[in-house]
């Protein structure tokens, strides 16, 4: 019986491993946040089952090796019995075997459920503490972690905040994210010089040095904080979903702060608007500026290197969208074409258009029009770094509870002089 059970478990192990591999491959090729969350959830459940199956396989092998001597004396009988069972078919399991396999599956499912219950307990304790319904000691007993006077945001809720930021913050959504476990700077290599072309044959075995060089630009994670408030009255009323209210306010506050740092902040040397290359097209004589809006857009599109255009997009604010919607092509048709895609409403010169109010800054009425590959915007996410401080006394006079959210992150536009990935059009 143990042999059949071992055979089943090994087959199940192989199948689970293949499923995990397929899901991880699918994860690498998926950009939709909801799909990524679903895949991650299934992978976690499969990994829990895989660990349990491996433990059962090892236990059976240990038991088998302990009974090796007894097994040797019955080799002849076992051979005949195996032959008879093979004739009957190995796929037929008796009740005892089915019961054993059922226990393995049940144990795996129970392990997954215990993990889910623990996560739910931490999540519930975290929100109750934020709402003032339990004290710090009670929150700790529920598994909530504290650090230097702040409460660490549970992993699942931290992922929820970052997922919301990815959906809302266009540079995070289309940029390149590097997840690290520490706050050390993450190096980005950029090409600074081109290569030599040697037309003559070498008369020695020495390979001449080329002029290709790389510079390292280090991301520098910094602590950014965002403050939001919730009225004390709401936290005391059971009919409200306190957890959702608090989480929604935290998400919005964090995105506002992250957008300010990554897109508009003058203190960030790599912020988008500070590092963007202004584009002012000139006519063929090199001295006369191009004034026609249509020709300006065409020149802007062609200014981005061909190698970078496969992922290129237009990035505009609402004022930029209004400006583009007023333009016509040579046939009198709107230049901005409606696009029946899931992620993009419009296309311009066959490239997707991303419209976001987060590009406004302090001048929402000024058109913001950028074209290029946003993957040159690099973000370093320090994992498990989101901390929350509850500010009860500070806002007590106005009957509110304040929440100060900290995260360690950096985002910079990084590129070398050889390939400028993004240009901003001056309108």
CSV table of C-alpha atoms in Angstrom, one decimal, residues 124-343:
chain,number,residue,atom,x,y,z
A,124,UNK,CA,-8.4,42.5,11.6
A,125,UNK,CA,-6.1,43.3,14.5
A,126,UNK,CA,-4.3,46.0,12.5
A,127,UNK,CA,-7.4,47.8,11.5
A,128,UNK,CA,-9.0,47.5,15.0
A,129,UNK,CA,-5.8,49.2,16.4
A,130,UNK,CA,-6.0,52.0,13.8
A,131,UNK,CA,-9.7,52.6,14.7
A,132,UNK,CA,-8.8,52.7,18.4
A,133,UNK,CA,-10.9,49.6,19.2
A,134,UNK,CA,-7.9,47.7,20.8
A,135,UNK,CA,-4.7,48.9,22.4
A,136,UNK,CA,-1.1,48.0,21.4
A,137,UNK,CA,-0.8,45.0,23.7
A,138,UNK,CA,-4.0,43.5,22.3
A,139,UNK,CA,-2.8,44.2,18.8
A,140,UNK,CA,0.5,42.5,19.4
A,141,UNK,CA,-1.3,39.4,20.8
A,142,UNK,CA,-3.1,39.2,17.4
A,143,UNK,CA,0.2,39.1,15.5
A,144,UNK,CA,0.5,42.8,14.6
A,145,UNK,CA,4.1,44.0,14.5
A,146,UNK,CA,5.4,47.3,15.8
A,147,UNK,CA,8.7,49.1,15.0
A,148,UNK,CA,10.0,52.3,16.7
A,149,UNK,CA,6.7,53.6,17.8
A,150,UNK,CA,5.0,52.8,14.4
A,151,UNK,CA,2.9,49.8,13.4
A,152,UNK,CA,4.2,47.7,10.5
A,153,UNK,CA,1.5,47.4,7.8
A,154,UNK,CA,0.7,43.7,7.2
A,155,UNK,CA,2.2,42.3,4.0
A,156,UNK,CA,-1.2,41.8,2.3
A,157,UNK,CA,-2.3,45.4,3.0
A,158,UNK,CA,1.1,46.8,2.0
A,159,UNK,CA,0.7,45.0,-1.3
A,160,UNK,CA,-2.7,46.4,-1.6
A,161,UNK,CA,-1.4,50.0,-1.2
A,162,UNK,CA,1.4,49.4,-3.7
A,163,UNK,CA,-1.0,47.8,-6.2
A,164,UNK,CA,-3.3,50.8,-6.0
A,165,UNK,CA,-0.2,53.1,-6.5
A,166,UNK,CA,0.7,51.0,-9.6
A,167,UNK,CA,-2.7,51.5,-11.1
A,168,UNK,CA,-2.9,55.2,-10.3
A,169,UNK,CA,0.7,56.4,-10.7
A,170,UNK,CA,1.6,56.3,-14.4
A,171,UNK,CA,5.3,56.3,-13.9
A,172,UNK,CA,5.1,53.3,-11.6
A,173,UNK,CA,2.7,51.5,-13.9
A,174,UNK,CA,4.9,51.8,-17.0
A,175,UNK,CA,8.3,52.3,-15.4
A,176,UNK,CA,10.7,49.6,-14.2
A,177,UNK,CA,10.3,48.4,-10.6
A,178,UNK,CA,13.2,46.8,-8.7
A,179,UNK,CA,12.2,45.1,-5.4
A,180,UNK,CA,14.9,44.9,-2.8
A,181,UNK,CA,15.1,43.7,0.8
A,182,UNK,CA,17.4,46.5,1.9
A,183,UNK,CA,17.9,50.3,1.5
A,184,UNK,CA,21.2,50.1,-0.3
A,185,UNK,CA,21.2,52.0,-3.6
A,186,UNK,CA,20.3,49.9,-6.7
A,187,UNK,CA,22.7,50.5,-9.6
A,188,UNK,CA,21.4,51.3,-13.1
A,189,UNK,CA,24.0,51.1,-15.9
A,190,UNK,CA,23.8,53.6,-18.7
A,191,UNK,CA,25.9,53.7,-21.9
A,192,UNK,CA,27.9,56.9,-22.2
A,193,UNK,CA,30.1,56.4,-25.4
A,194,UNK,CA,29.8,54.5,-28.6
A,195,UNK,CA,32.1,51.7,-29.9
A,196,UNK,CA,35.0,52.1,-32.3
A,197,UNK,CA,34.8,50.6,-35.8
A,198,UNK,CA,38.1,49.0,-36.8
A,199,UNK,CA,38.4,48.6,-40.6
A,200,UNK,CA,41.9,47.3,-40.8
A,201,UNK,CA,42.9,43.8,-39.8
A,202,UNK,CA,44.8,43.4,-36.6
A,203,UNK,CA,48.4,42.3,-37.0
A,204,UNK,CA,48.7,41.3,-33.3
A,205,UNK,CA,46.6,39.1,-31.0
A,206,UNK,CA,45.7,42.1,-28.9
A,207,UNK,CA,42.1,43.3,-29.0
A,208,UNK,CA,42.0,47.1,-29.1
A,209,UNK,CA,39.9,48.8,-26.4
A,210,UNK,CA,36.6,50.3,-27.6
A,211,UNK,CA,35.1,53.6,-26.5
A,212,UNK,CA,32.0,51.9,-25.0
A,213,UNK,CA,31.8,52.9,-21.3
A,214,UNK,CA,29.1,52.7,-18.7
A,215,UNK,CA,28.2,54.9,-15.8
A,216,UNK,CA,26.4,53.7,-12.7
A,217,UNK,CA,23.5,55.7,-11.4
A,218,UNK,CA,22.4,54.5,-8.0
A,219,UNK,CA,18.8,54.8,-6.8
A,220,UNK,CA,18.7,56.3,-3.3
A,221,UNK,CA,15.7,55.0,-1.3
A,222,UNK,CA,14.4,57.8,0.9
A,223,UNK,CA,11.6,57.8,3.4
A,224,UNK,CA,8.5,59.5,2.1
A,225,UNK,CA,5.5,60.1,4.3
A,226,UNK,CA,1.8,60.8,3.7
A,227,UNK,CA,-0.8,62.0,6.2
A,228,UNK,CA,-4.5,61.4,6.1
A,229,UNK,CA,-7.3,61.7,8.6
A,230,UNK,CA,-10.6,59.9,9.3
A,231,UNK,CA,-13.3,61.3,11.5
A,232,UNK,CA,-13.5,59.7,14.9
A,233,UNK,CA,-17.3,59.4,14.6
A,234,UNK,CA,-17.0,57.0,11.6
A,235,UNK,CA,-14.7,54.7,13.5
A,236,UNK,CA,-17.3,54.3,16.2
A,237,UNK,CA,-20.2,53.3,13.9
A,238,UNK,CA,-20.4,49.6,13.2
A,239,UNK,CA,-22.5,50.1,10.0
A,240,UNK,CA,-19.4,51.5,8.2
A,241,UNK,CA,-16.7,49.3,6.7
A,242,UNK,CA,-13.9,50.9,8.8
A,243,UNK,CA,-11.2,48.8,7.2
A,244,UNK,CA,-12.2,49.9,3.7
A,245,UNK,CA,-12.5,53.5,4.6
A,246,UNK,CA,-9.1,53.6,6.3
A,247,UNK,CA,-7.4,51.7,3.5
A,248,UNK,CA,-8.9,53.9,0.8
A,249,UNK,CA,-7.8,57.1,2.5
A,250,UNK,CA,-4.3,55.6,3.0
A,251,UNK,CA,-4.0,54.6,-0.6
A,252,UNK,CA,-5.0,58.0,-1.9
A,253,UNK,CA,-2.7,59.9,0.5
A,254,UNK,CA,0.2,57.6,-0.4
A,255,UNK,CA,-0.3,58.0,-4.2
A,256,UNK,CA,-0.4,61.8,-3.9
A,257,UNK,CA,2.9,61.8,-2.1
A,258,UNK,CA,4.6,59.3,-4.4
A,259,UNK,CA,3.4,61.1,-7.5
A,260,UNK,CA,4.8,64.4,-6.1
A,261,UNK,CA,8.2,62.8,-5.4
A,262,UNK,CA,8.5,60.8,-8.6
A,263,UNK,CA,7.0,63.2,-11.1
A,264,UNK,CA,7.2,66.8,-9.8
A,265,UNK,CA,9.6,67.1,-6.8
A,266,UNK,CA,12.4,69.5,-7.5
A,267,UNK,CA,14.5,67.9,-4.7
A,268,UNK,CA,14.5,64.6,-6.6
A,269,UNK,CA,17.3,64.8,-9.2
A,270,UNK,CA,15.6,62.2,-11.3
A,271,UNK,CA,11.9,63.3,-11.1
A,272,UNK,CA,10.1,63.1,-14.3
A,273,UNK,CA,9.5,66.7,-15.0
A,274,UNK,CA,12.9,67.8,-13.8
A,275,UNK,CA,14.8,65.2,-15.9
A,276,UNK,CA,12.7,65.3,-19.1
A,277,UNK,CA,14.4,66.5,-22.2
A,278,UNK,CA,12.5,69.4,-23.7
A,279,UNK,CA,11.9,69.1,-27.4
A,280,UNK,CA,11.8,72.1,-29.7
A,281,UNK,CA,11.9,70.9,-33.4
A,282,UNK,CA,13.6,73.0,-36.0
A,283,UNK,CA,13.1,73.2,-39.7
A,284,UNK,CA,15.7,72.0,-42.2
A,285,UNK,CA,17.7,75.2,-42.0
A,286,UNK,CA,18.4,74.4,-38.4
A,287,UNK,CA,17.5,77.9,-37.2
A,288,UNK,CA,13.8,78.3,-37.8
A,289,UNK,CA,11.5,76.7,-35.3
A,290,UNK,CA,8.7,74.4,-36.4
A,291,UNK,CA,5.4,76.1,-35.5
A,292,UNK,CA,2.8,73.8,-37.1
A,293,UNK,CA,1.4,71.6,-34.2
A,294,UNK,CA,1.0,68.6,-36.5
A,295,UNK,CA,4.6,68.8,-37.7
A,296,UNK,CA,5.7,69.3,-34.1
A,297,UNK,CA,4.1,66.0,-33.1
A,298,UNK,CA,5.6,64.1,-36.0
A,299,UNK,CA,9.1,65.5,-35.2
A,300,UNK,CA,8.6,64.5,-31.6
A,301,UNK,CA,7.6,61.0,-32.5
A,302,UNK,CA,10.6,60.5,-34.8
A,303,UNK,CA,13.1,62.0,-32.3
A,304,UNK,CA,12.9,58.9,-30.1
A,305,UNK,CA,15.4,56.3,-31.2
A,306,UNK,CA,13.9,53.5,-33.3
A,307,UNK,CA,15.2,50.9,-30.8
A,308,UNK,CA,13.0,52.4,-28.0
A,309,UNK,CA,9.8,52.9,-29.9
A,310,UNK,CA,8.5,49.3,-29.5
A,311,UNK,CA,7.3,50.2,-26.0
A,312,UNK,CA,6.8,53.9,-26.6
A,313,UNK,CA,3.6,55.7,-25.6
A,314,UNK,CA,2.2,59.2,-25.4
A,315,UNK,CA,1.8,60.6,-21.9
A,316,UNK,CA,-0.5,63.6,-21.5
A,317,UNK,CA,-2.6,65.5,-19.0
A,318,UNK,CA,-6.2,66.6,-19.6
A,319,UNK,CA,-5.1,69.9,-21.0
A,320,UNK,CA,-2.8,68.0,-23.4
A,321,UNK,CA,-5.7,65.7,-24.4
A,322,UNK,CA,-7.8,68.8,-25.1
A,323,UNK,CA,-5.1,70.2,-27.3
A,324,UNK,CA,-4.7,67.0,-29.3
A,325,UNK,CA,-8.4,66.6,-29.8
A,326,UNK,CA,-8.5,69.9,-31.6
A,327,UNK,CA,-6.0,68.8,-34.2
A,328,UNK,CA,-6.9,67.3,-37.6
A,329,UNK,CA,-4.9,65.2,-40.0
A,330,UNK,CA,-4.5,66.0,-43.8
A,331,UNK,CA,-7.9,64.5,-44.5
A,332,UNK,CA,-9.6,66.7,-41.9
A,333,UNK,CA,-10.1,63.7,-39.5
A,334,UNK,CA,-9.3,64.0,-35.8
A,335,UNK,CA,-5.6,63.3,-35.1
A,336,UNK,CA,-6.4,61.6,-31.8
A,337,UNK,CA,-8.0,58.2,-32.7
A,338,UNK,CA,-10.3,56.4,-30.4
A,339,UNK,CA,-8.9,53.0,-29.5
A,340,UNK,CA,-11.1,50.1,-28.4
A,341,UNK,CA,-8.5,48.7,-26.0
A,342,UNK,CA,-8.7,47.7,-22.4
A,343,UNK,CA,-6.0,50.0,-21.1
